[in-house]
mmCIF file of the N, C-alpha and C atoms, coordinates in Angstrom:
data_MODEL
# 
_entry.id   MODEL 
# 
loop_
_atom_site.group_PDB 
_atom_site.id 
_atom_site.type_symbol 
_atom_site.label_atom_id 
_atom_site.label_alt_id 
_atom_site.label_comp_id 
_atom_site.label_asym_id 
_atom_site.label_entity_id 
_atom_site.label_seq_id 
_atom_site.pdbx_PDB_ins_code 
_atom_site.Cartn_x 
_atom_site.Cartn_y 
_atom_site.Cartn_z 
_atom_site.occupancy 
_atom_site.B_iso_or_equiv 
_atom_site.pdbx_formal_charge 
_atom_site.auth_seq_id 
_atom_site.auth_comp_id 
_atom_site.auth_asym_id 
_atom_site.auth_atom_id 
_atom_site.pdbx_PDB_model_num 
ATOM 1   N N  . UNK A 1 1  ? 0.821   -1.177 -0.010  1.00 0.00 ? 1  UNK A N  1 
ATOM 2   C CA . UNK A 1 1  ? 0.005   0.023  -0.012  1.00 0.00 ? 1  UNK A CA 1 
ATOM 3   C C  . UNK A 1 1  ? 0.896   1.250  0.024   1.00 0.00 ? 1  UNK A C  1 
ATOM 4   N N  . UNK A 1 2  ? 0.398   2.267  -0.664  1.00 0.00 ? 2  UNK A N  1 
ATOM 5   C CA . UNK A 1 2  ? 1.071   3.547  -0.767  1.00 0.00 ? 2  UNK A CA 1 
ATOM 6   C C  . UNK A 1 2  ? 0.203   4.608  -0.095  1.00 0.00 ? 2  UNK A C  1 
ATOM 7   N N  . UNK A 1 3  ? 0.761   5.340  0.809   1.00 0.00 ? 3  UNK A N  1 
ATOM 8   C CA . UNK A 1 3  ? 0.019   6.421  1.494   1.00 0.00 ? 3  UNK A CA 1 
ATOM 9   C C  . UNK A 1 3  ? 0.054   7.657  0.595   1.00 0.00 ? 3  UNK A C  1 
ATOM 10  N N  . UNK A 1 4  ? -1.124  8.143  0.221   1.00 0.00 ? 4  UNK A N  1 
ATOM 11  C CA . UNK A 1 4  ? -1.297  9.329  -0.587  1.00 0.00 ? 4  UNK A CA 1 
ATOM 12  C C  . UNK A 1 4  ? -1.480  10.538 0.324   1.00 0.00 ? 4  UNK A C  1 
ATOM 13  N N  . UNK A 1 5  ? -0.622  11.555 0.093   1.00 0.00 ? 5  UNK A N  1 
ATOM 14  C CA . UNK A 1 5  ? -0.748  12.824 0.813   1.00 0.00 ? 5  UNK A CA 1 
ATOM 15  C C  . UNK A 1 5  ? -0.760  13.936 -0.207  1.00 0.00 ? 5  UNK A C  1 
ATOM 16  N N  . UNK A 1 6  ? -1.720  14.825 -0.081  1.00 0.00 ? 6  UNK A N  1 
ATOM 17  C CA . UNK A 1 6  ? -1.759  15.980 -1.023  1.00 0.00 ? 6  UNK A CA 1 
ATOM 18  C C  . UNK A 1 6  ? -0.905  17.114 -0.478  1.00 0.00 ? 6  UNK A C  1 
ATOM 19  N N  . UNK A 1 7  ? -0.327  17.831 -1.421  1.00 0.00 ? 7  UNK A N  1 
ATOM 20  C CA . UNK A 1 7  ? 0.411   19.070 -1.057  1.00 0.00 ? 7  UNK A CA 1 
ATOM 21  C C  . UNK A 1 7  ? -0.585  20.054 -0.508  1.00 0.00 ? 7  UNK A C  1 
ATOM 22  N N  . UNK A 1 8  ? -0.266  20.686 0.585   1.00 0.00 ? 8  UNK A N  1 
ATOM 23  C CA . UNK A 1 8  ? -1.069  21.725 1.189   1.00 0.00 ? 8  UNK A CA 1 
ATOM 24  C C  . UNK A 1 8  ? -0.355  23.032 1.112   1.00 0.00 ? 8  UNK A C  1 
ATOM 25  N N  . UNK A 1 9  ? -0.985  24.078 0.614   1.00 0.00 ? 9  UNK A N  1 
ATOM 26  C CA . UNK A 1 9  ? -0.387  25.434 0.545   1.00 0.00 ? 9  UNK A CA 1 
ATOM 27  C C  . UNK A 1 9  ? -0.233  25.965 1.950   1.00 0.00 ? 9  UNK A C  1 
ATOM 28  N N  . UNK A 1 10 ? 0.500   27.058 2.086   1.00 0.00 ? 10 UNK A N  1 
ATOM 29  C CA . UNK A 1 10 ? 0.729   27.684 3.407   1.00 0.00 ? 10 UNK A CA 1 
ATOM 30  C C  . UNK A 1 10 ? -0.587  28.059 4.047   1.00 0.00 ? 10 UNK A C  1 
ATOM 31  N N  . UNK A 1 11 ? -1.569  28.363 3.218   1.00 0.00 ? 11 UNK A N  1 
ATOM 32  C CA . UNK A 1 11 ? -2.893  28.772 3.743   1.00 0.00 ? 11 UNK A CA 1 
ATOM 33  C C  . UNK A 1 11 ? -3.716  27.556 4.238   1.00 0.00 ? 11 UNK A C  1 
ATOM 34  N N  . UNK A 1 12 ? -3.183  26.338 3.964   1.00 0.00 ? 12 UNK A N  1 
ATOM 35  C CA . UNK A 1 12 ? -3.876  25.145 4.379   1.00 0.00 ? 12 UNK A CA 1 
ATOM 36  C C  . UNK A 1 12 ? -4.771  24.584 3.288   1.00 0.00 ? 12 UNK A C  1 
ATOM 37  N N  . UNK A 1 13 ? -4.846  25.262 2.152   1.00 0.00 ? 13 UNK A N  1 
ATOM 38  C CA . UNK A 1 13 ? -5.693  24.796 1.028   1.00 0.00 ? 13 UNK A CA 1 
ATOM 39  C C  . UNK A 1 13 ? -5.013  23.653 0.306   1.00 0.00 ? 13 UNK A C  1 
ATOM 40  N N  . UNK A 1 14 ? -5.797  22.854 -0.356  1.00 0.00 ? 14 UNK A N  1 
ATOM 41  C CA . UNK A 1 14 ? -5.341  21.689 -1.096  1.00 0.00 ? 14 UNK A CA 1 
ATOM 42  C C  . UNK A 1 14 ? -5.551  22.012 -2.590  1.00 0.00 ? 14 UNK A C  1 
ATOM 43  N N  . UNK A 1 15 ? -4.526  22.524 -3.277  1.00 0.00 ? 15 UNK A N  1 
ATOM 44  C CA . UNK A 1 15 ? -4.680  22.957 -4.687  1.00 0.00 ? 15 UNK A CA 1 
ATOM 45  C C  . UNK A 1 15 ? -5.156  21.842 -5.627  1.00 0.00 ? 15 UNK A C  1 
ATOM 46  N N  . UNK A 1 16 ? -4.627  20.634 -5.411  1.00 0.00 ? 16 UNK A N  1 
ATOM 47  C CA . UNK A 1 16 ? -5.048  19.486 -6.275  1.00 0.00 ? 16 UNK A CA 1 
ATOM 48  C C  . UNK A 1 16 ? -6.562  19.204 -6.128  1.00 0.00 ? 16 UNK A C  1 
ATOM 49  N N  . UNK A 1 17 ? -6.998  19.098 -4.877  1.00 0.00 ? 17 UNK A N  1 
ATOM 50  C CA . UNK A 1 17 ? -8.383  18.735 -4.652  1.00 0.00 ? 17 UNK A CA 1 
ATOM 51  C C  . UNK A 1 17 ? -9.331  19.864 -5.127  1.00 0.00 ? 17 UNK A C  1 
ATOM 52  N N  . UNK A 1 18 ? -8.892  21.112 -4.909  1.00 0.00 ? 18 UNK A N  1 
ATOM 53  C CA . UNK A 1 18 ? -9.711  22.260 -5.384  1.00 0.00 ? 18 UNK A CA 1 
ATOM 54  C C  . UNK A 1 18 ? -9.826  22.234 -6.890  1.00 0.00 ? 18 UNK A C  1 
ATOM 55  N N  . UNK A 1 19 ? -8.712  21.998 -7.593  1.00 0.00 ? 19 UNK A N  1 
ATOM 56  C CA . UNK A 1 19 ? -8.730  21.893 -9.039  1.00 0.00 ? 19 UNK A CA 1 
ATOM 57  C C  . UNK A 1 19 ? -9.610  20.765 -9.530  1.00 0.00 ? 19 UNK A C  1 
ATOM 58  N N  . UNK A 1 20 ? -9.505  19.611 -8.867  1.00 0.00 ? 20 UNK A N  1 
ATOM 59  C CA . UNK A 1 20 ? -10.241 18.441 -9.245  1.00 0.00 ? 20 UNK A CA 1 
ATOM 60  C C  . UNK A 1 20 ? -11.759 18.706 -9.030  1.00 0.00 ? 20 UNK A C  1 
ATOM 61  N N  . UNK A 1 21 ? -12.102 19.359 -7.937  1.00 0.00 ? 21 UNK A N  1 
ATOM 62  C CA . UNK A 1 21 ? -13.492 19.679 -7.662  1.00 0.00 ? 21 UNK A CA 1 
ATOM 63  C C  . UNK A 1 21 ? -14.125 20.632 -8.698  1.00 0.00 ? 21 UNK A C  1 
ATOM 64  N N  . UNK A 1 22 ? -13.272 21.507 -9.238  1.00 0.00 ? 22 UNK A N  1 
ATOM 65  C CA . UNK A 1 22 ? -13.777 22.490 -10.223 1.00 0.00 ? 22 UNK A CA 1 
ATOM 66  C C  . UNK A 1 22 ? -13.780 21.942 -11.631 1.00 0.00 ? 22 UNK A C  1 
ATOM 67  N N  . UNK A 1 23 ? -13.127 20.780 -11.867 1.00 0.00 ? 23 UNK A N  1 
ATOM 68  C CA . UNK A 1 23 ? -13.024 20.260 -13.207 1.00 0.00 ? 23 UNK A CA 1 
ATOM 69  C C  . UNK A 1 23 ? -14.382 19.859 -13.781 1.00 0.00 ? 23 UNK A C  1 
ATOM 70  N N  . UNK A 1 24 ? -14.722 20.407 -14.956 1.00 0.00 ? 24 UNK A N  1 
ATOM 71  C CA . UNK A 1 24 ? -16.039 20.175 -15.521 1.00 0.00 ? 24 UNK A CA 1 
ATOM 72  C C  . UNK A 1 24 ? -16.113 18.841 -16.265 1.00 0.00 ? 24 UNK A C  1 
ATOM 73  N N  . UNK A 1 25 ? -14.965 18.282 -16.650 1.00 0.00 ? 25 UNK A N  1 
ATOM 74  C CA . UNK A 1 25 ? -14.908 17.019 -17.382 1.00 0.00 ? 25 UNK A CA 1 
ATOM 75  C C  . UNK A 1 25 ? -15.121 15.858 -16.330 1.00 0.00 ? 25 UNK A C  1 
ATOM 76  N N  . UNK A 1 26 ? -16.368 15.396 -16.244 1.00 0.00 ? 26 UNK A N  1 
ATOM 77  C CA . UNK A 1 26 ? -16.695 14.349 -15.246 1.00 0.00 ? 26 UNK A CA 1 
ATOM 78  C C  . UNK A 1 26 ? -15.917 13.076 -15.478 1.00 0.00 ? 26 UNK A C  1 
ATOM 79  N N  . UNK A 1 27 ? -15.777 12.694 -16.755 1.00 0.00 ? 27 UNK A N  1 
ATOM 80  C CA . UNK A 1 27 ? -14.994 11.464 -17.093 1.00 0.00 ? 27 UNK A CA 1 
ATOM 81  C C  . UNK A 1 27 ? -13.538 11.641 -16.643 1.00 0.00 ? 27 UNK A C  1 
ATOM 82  N N  . UNK A 1 28 ? -12.963 12.790 -16.873 1.00 0.00 ? 28 UNK A N  1 
ATOM 83  C CA . UNK A 1 28 ? -11.584 13.045 -16.458 1.00 0.00 ? 28 UNK A CA 1 
ATOM 84  C C  . UNK A 1 28 ? -11.438 13.055 -14.948 1.00 0.00 ? 28 UNK A C  1 
ATOM 85  N N  . UNK A 1 29 ? -12.400 13.619 -14.254 1.00 0.00 ? 29 UNK A N  1 
ATOM 86  C CA . UNK A 1 29 ? -12.363 13.672 -12.803 1.00 0.00 ? 29 UNK A CA 1 
ATOM 87  C C  . UNK A 1 29 ? -12.417 12.249 -12.215 1.00 0.00 ? 29 UNK A C  1 
ATOM 88  N N  . UNK A 1 30 ? -13.329 11.440 -12.752 1.00 0.00 ? 30 UNK A N  1 
ATOM 89  C CA . UNK A 1 30 ? -13.473 10.058 -12.293 1.00 0.00 ? 30 UNK A CA 1 
ATOM 90  C C  . UNK A 1 30 ? -12.197 9.275  -12.615 1.00 0.00 ? 30 UNK A C  1 
ATOM 91  N N  . UNK A 1 31 ? -11.648 9.450  -13.810 1.00 0.00 ? 31 UNK A N  1 
ATOM 92  C CA . UNK A 1 31 ? -10.451 8.717  -14.223 1.00 0.00 ? 31 UNK A CA 1 
ATOM 93  C C  . UNK A 1 31 ? -9.263  9.067  -13.300 1.00 0.00 ? 31 UNK A C  1 
ATOM 94  N N  . UNK A 1 32 ? -9.141  10.350 -12.955 1.00 0.00 ? 32 UNK A N  1 
ATOM 95  C CA . UNK A 1 32 ? -8.034  10.732 -12.090 1.00 0.00 ? 32 UNK A CA 1 
ATOM 96  C C  . UNK A 1 32 ? -8.169  10.174 -10.702 1.00 0.00 ? 32 UNK A C  1 
ATOM 97  N N  . UNK A 1 33 ? -9.422  10.196 -10.184 1.00 0.00 ? 33 UNK A N  1 
ATOM 98  C CA . UNK A 1 33 ? -9.616  9.652  -8.818  1.00 0.00 ? 33 UNK A CA 1 
ATOM 99  C C  . UNK A 1 33 ? -9.360  8.129  -8.786  1.00 0.00 ? 33 UNK A C  1 
ATOM 100 N N  . UNK A 1 34 ? -9.821  7.445  -9.827  1.00 0.00 ? 34 UNK A N  1 
ATOM 101 C CA . UNK A 1 34 ? -9.568  6.026  -9.919  1.00 0.00 ? 34 UNK A CA 1 
ATOM 102 C C  . UNK A 1 34 ? -8.070  5.756  -9.988  1.00 0.00 ? 34 UNK A C  1 
ATOM 103 N N  . UNK A 1 35 ? -7.377  6.546  -10.780 1.00 0.00 ? 35 UNK A N  1 
ATOM 104 C CA . UNK A 1 35 ? -5.951  6.356  -10.958 1.00 0.00 ? 35 UNK A CA 1 
ATOM 105 C C  . UNK A 1 35 ? -5.202  6.550  -9.660  1.00 0.00 ? 35 UNK A C  1 
ATOM 106 N N  . UNK A 1 36 ? -5.551  7.602  -8.927  1.00 0.00 ? 36 UNK A N  1 
ATOM 107 C CA . UNK A 1 36 ? -4.894  7.842  -7.609  1.00 0.00 ? 36 UNK A CA 1 
ATOM 108 C C  . UNK A 1 36 ? -5.247  6.691  -6.642  1.00 0.00 ? 36 UNK A C  1 
ATOM 109 N N  . UNK A 1 37 ? -6.467  6.181  -6.728  1.00 0.00 ? 37 UNK A N  1 
ATOM 110 C CA . UNK A 1 37 ? -6.809  5.049  -5.876  1.00 0.00 ? 37 UNK A CA 1 
ATOM 111 C C  . UNK A 1 37 ? -5.959  3.798  -6.214  1.00 0.00 ? 37 UNK A C  1 
ATOM 112 N N  . UNK A 1 38 ? -5.691  3.573  -7.548  1.00 0.00 ? 38 UNK A N  1 
ATOM 113 C CA . UNK A 1 38 ? -4.835  2.484  -7.927  1.00 0.00 ? 38 UNK A CA 1 
ATOM 114 C C  . UNK A 1 38 ? -3.428  2.667  -7.446  1.00 0.00 ? 38 UNK A C  1 
ATOM 115 N N  . UNK A 1 39 ? -2.953  3.907  -7.496  1.00 0.00 ? 39 UNK A N  1 
ATOM 116 C CA . UNK A 1 39 ? -1.603  4.162  -6.989  1.00 0.00 ? 39 UNK A CA 1 
ATOM 117 C C  . UNK A 1 39 ? -1.529  3.817  -5.504  1.00 0.00 ? 39 UNK A C  1 
ATOM 118 N N  . UNK A 1 40 ? -2.600  4.170  -4.753  1.00 0.00 ? 40 UNK A N  1 
ATOM 119 C CA . UNK A 1 40 ? -2.630  3.848  -3.322  1.00 0.00 ? 40 UNK A CA 1 
ATOM 120 C C  . UNK A 1 40 ? -2.475  2.322  -3.103  1.00 0.00 ? 40 UNK A C  1 
ATOM 121 N N  . UNK A 1 41 ? -2.959  1.559  -4.079  1.00 0.00 ? 41 UNK A N  1 
ATOM 122 C CA . UNK A 1 41 ? -2.831  0.107  -3.985  1.00 0.00 ? 41 UNK A CA 1 
ATOM 123 C C  . UNK A 1 41 ? -1.526  -0.423 -4.495  1.00 0.00 ? 41 UNK A C  1 
ATOM 124 N N  . UNK A 1 42 ? -0.636  0.488  -4.963  1.00 0.00 ? 42 UNK A N  1 
ATOM 125 C CA . UNK A 1 42 ? 0.682   0.076  -5.444  1.00 0.00 ? 42 UNK A CA 1 
ATOM 126 C C  . UNK A 1 42 ? 0.790   -0.039 -6.919  1.00 0.00 ? 42 UNK A C  1 
ATOM 127 N N  . UNK A 1 43 ? -0.281  0.179  -7.698  1.00 0.00 ? 43 UNK A N  1 
ATOM 128 C CA . UNK A 1 43 ? -0.241  0.063  -9.158  1.00 0.00 ? 43 UNK A CA 1 
ATOM 129 C C  . UNK A 1 43 ? -0.148  1.465  -9.766  1.00 0.00 ? 43 UNK A C  1 
ATOM 130 N N  . UNK A 1 44 ? 1.084   1.848  -10.171 1.00 0.00 ? 44 UNK A N  1 
ATOM 131 C CA . UNK A 1 44 ? 1.323   3.164  -10.736 1.00 0.00 ? 44 UNK A CA 1 
ATOM 132 C C  . UNK A 1 44 ? 0.953   3.266  -12.183 1.00 0.00 ? 44 UNK A C  1 
ATOM 133 N N  . UNK A 1 45 ? 0.843   2.142  -12.862 1.00 0.00 ? 45 UNK A N  1 
ATOM 134 C CA . UNK A 1 45 ? 0.429   2.202  -14.273 1.00 0.00 ? 45 UNK A CA 1 
ATOM 135 C C  . UNK A 1 45 ? 1.327   3.052  -15.139 1.00 0.00 ? 45 UNK A C  1 
ATOM 136 N N  . UNK A 1 46 ? 0.766   3.841  -16.041 1.00 0.00 ? 46 UNK A N  1 
ATOM 137 C CA . UNK A 1 46 ? 1.490   4.670  -16.989 1.00 0.00 ? 46 UNK A CA 1 
ATOM 138 C C  . UNK A 1 46 ? 2.053   5.878  -16.253 1.00 0.00 ? 46 UNK A C  1 
ATOM 139 N N  . UNK A 1 47 ? 3.342   5.784  -15.853 1.00 0.00 ? 47 UNK A N  1 
ATOM 140 C CA . UNK A 1 47 ? 3.976   6.920  -15.149 1.00 0.00 ? 47 UNK A CA 1 
ATOM 141 C C  . UNK A 1 47 ? 5.397   7.017  -15.640 1.00 0.00 ? 47 UNK A C  1 
ATOM 142 N N  . UNK A 1 48 ? 5.990   8.181  -15.411 1.00 0.00 ? 48 UNK A N  1 
ATOM 143 C CA . UNK A 1 48 ? 7.366   8.393  -15.884 1.00 0.00 ? 48 UNK A CA 1 
ATOM 144 C C  . UNK A 1 48 ? 8.055   9.383  -14.949 1.00 0.00 ? 48 UNK A C  1 
ATOM 145 N N  . UNK A 1 49 ? 9.346   9.154  -14.741 1.00 0.00 ? 49 UNK A N  1 
ATOM 146 C CA . UNK A 1 49 ? 10.173  10.082 -13.984 1.00 0.00 ? 49 UNK A CA 1 
ATOM 147 C C  . UNK A 1 49 ? 10.445  11.325 -14.829 1.00 0.00 ? 49 UNK A C  1 
ATOM 148 N N  . UNK A 1 50 ? 10.293  12.508 -14.266 1.00 0.00 ? 50 UNK A N  1 
ATOM 149 C CA . UNK A 1 50 ? 10.554  13.752 -14.983 1.00 0.00 ? 50 UNK A CA 1 
ATOM 150 C C  . UNK A 1 50 ? 11.954  14.231 -14.667 1.00 0.00 ? 50 UNK A C  1 
ATOM 151 N N  . UNK A 1 51 ? 12.129  14.830 -13.457 1.00 0.00 ? 51 UNK A N  1 
ATOM 152 C CA . UNK A 1 51 ? 13.442  15.248 -12.959 1.00 0.00 ? 51 UNK A CA 1 
ATOM 153 C C  . UNK A 1 51 ? 13.315  15.734 -11.537 1.00 0.00 ? 51 UNK A C  1 
ATOM 154 N N  . UNK A 1 52 ? 14.457  15.811 -10.856 1.00 0.00 ? 52 UNK A N  1 
ATOM 155 C CA . UNK A 1 52 ? 14.511  16.364 -9.482  1.00 0.00 ? 52 UNK A CA 1 
ATOM 156 C C  . UNK A 1 52 ? 13.489  15.729 -8.550  1.00 0.00 ? 52 UNK A C  1 
ATOM 157 N N  . UNK A 1 53 ? 13.271  14.446 -8.671  1.00 0.00 ? 53 UNK A N  1 
ATOM 158 C CA . UNK A 1 53 ? 12.344  13.758 -7.750  1.00 0.00 ? 53 UNK A CA 1 
ATOM 159 C C  . UNK A 1 53 ? 10.889  13.872 -8.095  1.00 0.00 ? 53 UNK A C  1 
ATOM 160 N N  . UNK A 1 54 ? 10.594  14.465 -9.268  1.00 0.00 ? 54 UNK A N  1 
ATOM 161 C CA . UNK A 1 54 ? 9.209   14.659 -9.705  1.00 0.00 ? 54 UNK A CA 1 
ATOM 162 C C  . UNK A 1 54 ? 8.845   13.573 -10.728 1.00 0.00 ? 54 UNK A C  1 
ATOM 163 N N  . UNK A 1 55 ? 7.703   12.949 -10.511 1.00 0.00 ? 55 UNK A N  1 
ATOM 164 C CA . UNK A 1 55 ? 7.162   11.946 -11.422 1.00 0.00 ? 55 UNK A CA 1 
ATOM 165 C C  . UNK A 1 55 ? 5.812   12.429 -11.985 1.00 0.00 ? 55 UNK A C  1 
ATOM 166 N N  . UNK A 1 56 ? 5.381   11.818 -13.082 1.00 0.00 ? 56 UNK A N  1 
ATOM 167 C CA . UNK A 1 56 ? 4.094   12.151 -13.633 1.00 0.00 ? 56 UNK A CA 1 
ATOM 168 C C  . UNK A 1 56 ? 3.286   10.881 -13.891 1.00 0.00 ? 56 UNK A C  1 
ATOM 169 N N  . UNK A 1 57 ? 1.986   10.985 -13.602 1.00 0.00 ? 57 UNK A N  1 
ATOM 170 C CA . UNK A 1 57 ? 1.008   9.973  -13.957 1.00 0.00 ? 57 UNK A CA 1 
ATOM 171 C C  . UNK A 1 57 ? 0.371   10.471 -15.258 1.00 0.00 ? 57 UNK A C  1 
ATOM 172 N N  . UNK A 1 58 ? 0.319   9.658  -16.288 1.00 0.00 ? 58 UNK A N  1 
ATOM 173 C CA . UNK A 1 58 ? -0.320  10.051 -17.539 1.00 0.00 ? 58 UNK A CA 1 
ATOM 174 C C  . UNK A 1 58 ? -1.705  9.418  -17.579 1.00 0.00 ? 58 UNK A C  1 
ATOM 175 N N  . UNK A 1 59 ? -2.728  10.228 -17.740 1.00 0.00 ? 59 UNK A N  1 
ATOM 176 C CA . UNK A 1 59 ? -4.079  9.753  -17.786 1.00 0.00 ? 59 UNK A CA 1 
ATOM 177 C C  . UNK A 1 59 ? -4.687  10.079 -19.132 1.00 0.00 ? 59 UNK A C  1 
ATOM 178 N N  . UNK A 1 60 ? -4.936  9.033  -19.939 1.00 0.00 ? 60 UNK A N  1 
ATOM 179 C CA . UNK A 1 60 ? -5.324  9.225  -21.300 1.00 0.00 ? 60 UNK A CA 1 
ATOM 180 C C  . UNK A 1 60 ? -6.887  9.244  -21.430 1.00 0.00 ? 60 UNK A C  1 
ATOM 181 N N  . UNK A 1 61 ? -7.476  10.306 -20.916 1.00 0.00 ? 61 UNK A N  1 
ATOM 182 C CA . UNK A 1 61 ? -8.918  10.492 -21.009 1.00 0.00 ? 61 UNK A CA 1 
ATOM 183 C C  . UNK A 1 61 ? -9.168  11.905 -21.465 1.00 0.00 ? 61 UNK A C  1 
ATOM 184 N N  . UNK A 1 62 ? -10.166 12.095 -22.310 1.00 0.00 ? 62 UNK A N  1 
ATOM 185 C CA . UNK A 1 62 ? -10.428 13.468 -22.773 1.00 0.00 ? 62 UNK A CA 1 
ATOM 186 C C  . UNK A 1 62 ? -9.233  14.076 -23.445 1.00 0.00 ? 62 UNK A C  1 
ATOM 187 N N  . UNK A 1 63 ? -8.898  15.287 -23.012 1.00 0.00 ? 63 UNK A N  1 
ATOM 188 C CA . UNK A 1 63 ? -7.735  15.933 -23.602 1.00 0.00 ? 63 UNK A CA 1 
ATOM 189 C C  . UNK A 1 63 ? -6.387  15.344 -23.128 1.00 0.00 ? 63 UNK A C  1 
ATOM 190 N N  . UNK A 1 64 ? -6.445  14.462 -22.167 1.00 0.00 ? 64 UNK A N  1 
ATOM 191 C CA . UNK A 1 64 ? -5.237  13.903 -21.559 1.00 0.00 ? 64 UNK A CA 1 
ATOM 192 C C  . UNK A 1 64 ? -4.869  14.720 -20.372 1.00 0.00 ? 64 UNK A C  1 
ATOM 193 N N  . UNK A 1 65 ? -4.606  14.096 -19.262 1.00 0.00 ? 65 UNK A N  1 
ATOM 194 C CA . UNK A 1 65 ? -4.239  14.768 -18.024 1.00 0.00 ? 65 UNK A CA 1 
ATOM 195 C C  . UNK A 1 65 ? -2.965  14.253 -17.483 1.00 0.00 ? 65 UNK A C  1 
ATOM 196 N N  . UNK A 1 66 ? -2.278  15.093 -16.723 1.00 0.00 ? 66 UNK A N  1 
ATOM 197 C CA . UNK A 1 66 ? -1.052  14.678 -16.009 1.00 0.00 ? 66 UNK A CA 1 
ATOM 198 C C  . UNK A 1 66 ? -1.187  15.039 -14.574 1.00 0.00 ? 66 UNK A C  1 
ATOM 199 N N  . UNK A 1 67 ? -0.771  14.139 -13.691 1.00 0.00 ? 67 UNK A N  1 
ATOM 200 C CA . UNK A 1 67 ? -0.721  14.405 -12.281 1.00 0.00 ? 67 UNK A CA 1 
ATOM 201 C C  . UNK A 1 67 ? 0.712   14.265 -11.871 1.00 0.00 ? 67 UNK A C  1 
ATOM 202 N N  . UNK A 1 68 ? 1.307   15.314 -11.334 1.00 0.00 ? 68 UNK A N  1 
ATOM 203 C CA . UNK A 1 68 ? 2.696   15.318 -10.955 1.00 0.00 ? 68 UNK A CA 1 
ATOM 204 C C  . UNK A 1 68 ? 2.806   14.997 -9.451  1.00 0.00 ? 68 UNK A C  1 
ATOM 205 N N  . UNK A 1 69 ? 3.779   14.211 -9.067  1.00 0.00 ? 69 UNK A N  1 
ATOM 206 C CA . UNK A 1 69 ? 3.898   13.794 -7.684  1.00 0.00 ? 69 UNK A CA 1 
ATOM 207 C C  . UNK A 1 69 ? 5.399   13.533 -7.343  1.00 0.00 ? 69 UNK A C  1 
ATOM 208 N N  . UNK A 1 70 ? 5.619   13.444 -6.057  1.00 0.00 ? 70 UNK A N  1 
ATOM 209 C CA . UNK A 1 70 ? 6.922   13.061 -5.532  1.00 0.00 ? 70 UNK A CA 1 
ATOM 210 C C  . UNK A 1 70 ? 6.741   11.898 -4.578  1.00 0.00 ? 70 UNK A C  1 
ATOM 211 N N  . UNK A 1 71 ? 7.779   11.116 -4.403  1.00 0.00 ? 71 UNK A N  1 
ATOM 212 C CA . UNK A 1 71 ? 7.710   9.992  -3.489  1.00 0.00 ? 71 UNK A CA 1 
ATOM 213 C C  . UNK A 1 71 ? 8.596   10.269 -2.281  1.00 0.00 ? 71 UNK A C  1 
ATOM 214 N N  . UNK A 1 72 ? 8.114   9.865  -1.132  1.00 0.00 ? 72 UNK A N  1 
ATOM 215 C CA . UNK A 1 72 ? 8.922   9.974  0.107   1.00 0.00 ? 72 UNK A CA 1 
ATOM 216 C C  . UNK A 1 72 ? 8.974   8.596  0.755   1.00 0.00 ? 72 UNK A C  1 
ATOM 217 N N  . UNK A 1 73 ? 10.117  8.250  1.235   1.00 0.00 ? 73 UNK A N  1 
ATOM 218 C CA . UNK A 1 73 ? 10.295  6.933  1.905   1.00 0.00 ? 73 UNK A CA 1 
ATOM 219 C C  . UNK A 1 73 ? 10.434  7.228  3.412   1.00 0.00 ? 73 UNK A C  1 
ATOM 220 N N  . UNK A 1 74 ? 9.619   6.569  4.169   1.00 0.00 ? 74 UNK A N  1 
ATOM 221 C CA . UNK A 1 74 ? 9.690   6.709  5.594   1.00 0.00 ? 74 UNK A CA 1 
ATOM 222 C C  . UNK A 1 74 ? 10.221  5.423  6.184   1.00 0.00 ? 74 UNK A C  1 
ATOM 223 N N  . UNK A 1 75 ? 11.265  5.533  6.974   1.00 0.00 ? 75 UNK A N  1 
ATOM 224 C CA . UNK A 1 75 ? 11.902  4.311  7.598   1.00 0.00 ? 75 UNK A CA 1 
ATOM 225 C C  . UNK A 1 75 ? 11.622  4.456  9.103   1.00 0.00 ? 75 UNK A C  1 
ATOM 226 N N  . UNK A 1 76 ? 10.821  3.509  9.627   1.00 0.00 ? 76 UNK A N  1 
ATOM 227 C CA . UNK A 1 76 ? 10.536  3.560  11.053  1.00 0.00 ? 76 UNK A CA 1 
ATOM 228 C C  . UNK A 1 76 ? 11.785  3.289  11.884  1.00 0.00 ? 76 UNK A C  1 
ATOM 229 N N  . UNK A 1 77 ? 11.945  3.976  12.988  1.00 0.00 ? 77 UNK A N  1 
ATOM 230 C CA . UNK A 1 77 ? 13.061  3.794  13.873  1.00 0.00 ? 77 UNK A CA 1 
ATOM 231 C C  . UNK A 1 77 ? 12.679  2.923  15.032  1.00 0.00 ? 77 UNK A C  1 
ATOM 232 N N  . UNK A 1 78 ? 13.575  2.097  15.436  1.00 0.00 ? 78 UNK A N  1 
ATOM 233 C CA . UNK A 1 78 ? 13.325  1.242  16.571  1.00 0.00 ? 78 UNK A CA 1 
ATOM 234 C C  . UNK A 1 78 ? 13.687  1.988  17.854  1.00 0.00 ? 78 UNK A C  1 
ATOM 235 N N  . UNK A 1 79 ? 12.915  1.866  18.888  1.00 0.00 ? 79 UNK A N  1 
ATOM 236 C CA . UNK A 1 79 ? 13.288  2.515  20.158  1.00 0.00 ? 79 UNK A CA 1 
ATOM 237 C C  . UNK A 1 79 ? 14.478  1.908  20.818  1.00 0.00 ? 79 UNK A C  1 
# 
């Protein structure tokens, strides 16, 4: 499983979720949510490394969408 965390602006707003909520393309919105859900299950599908730790998910629906993300690895410490 992959933990999904959205970037939060200094104001506390979630730019990704706000953009997704405003998106008029219902098929695109559903496709992106399903894709992020699949990533949470460990299936990244069509993705590619860009640069400087940034990756992109390519979503081939409607005009085509890209979701950019970074990965963080957390190593638990033993007491």
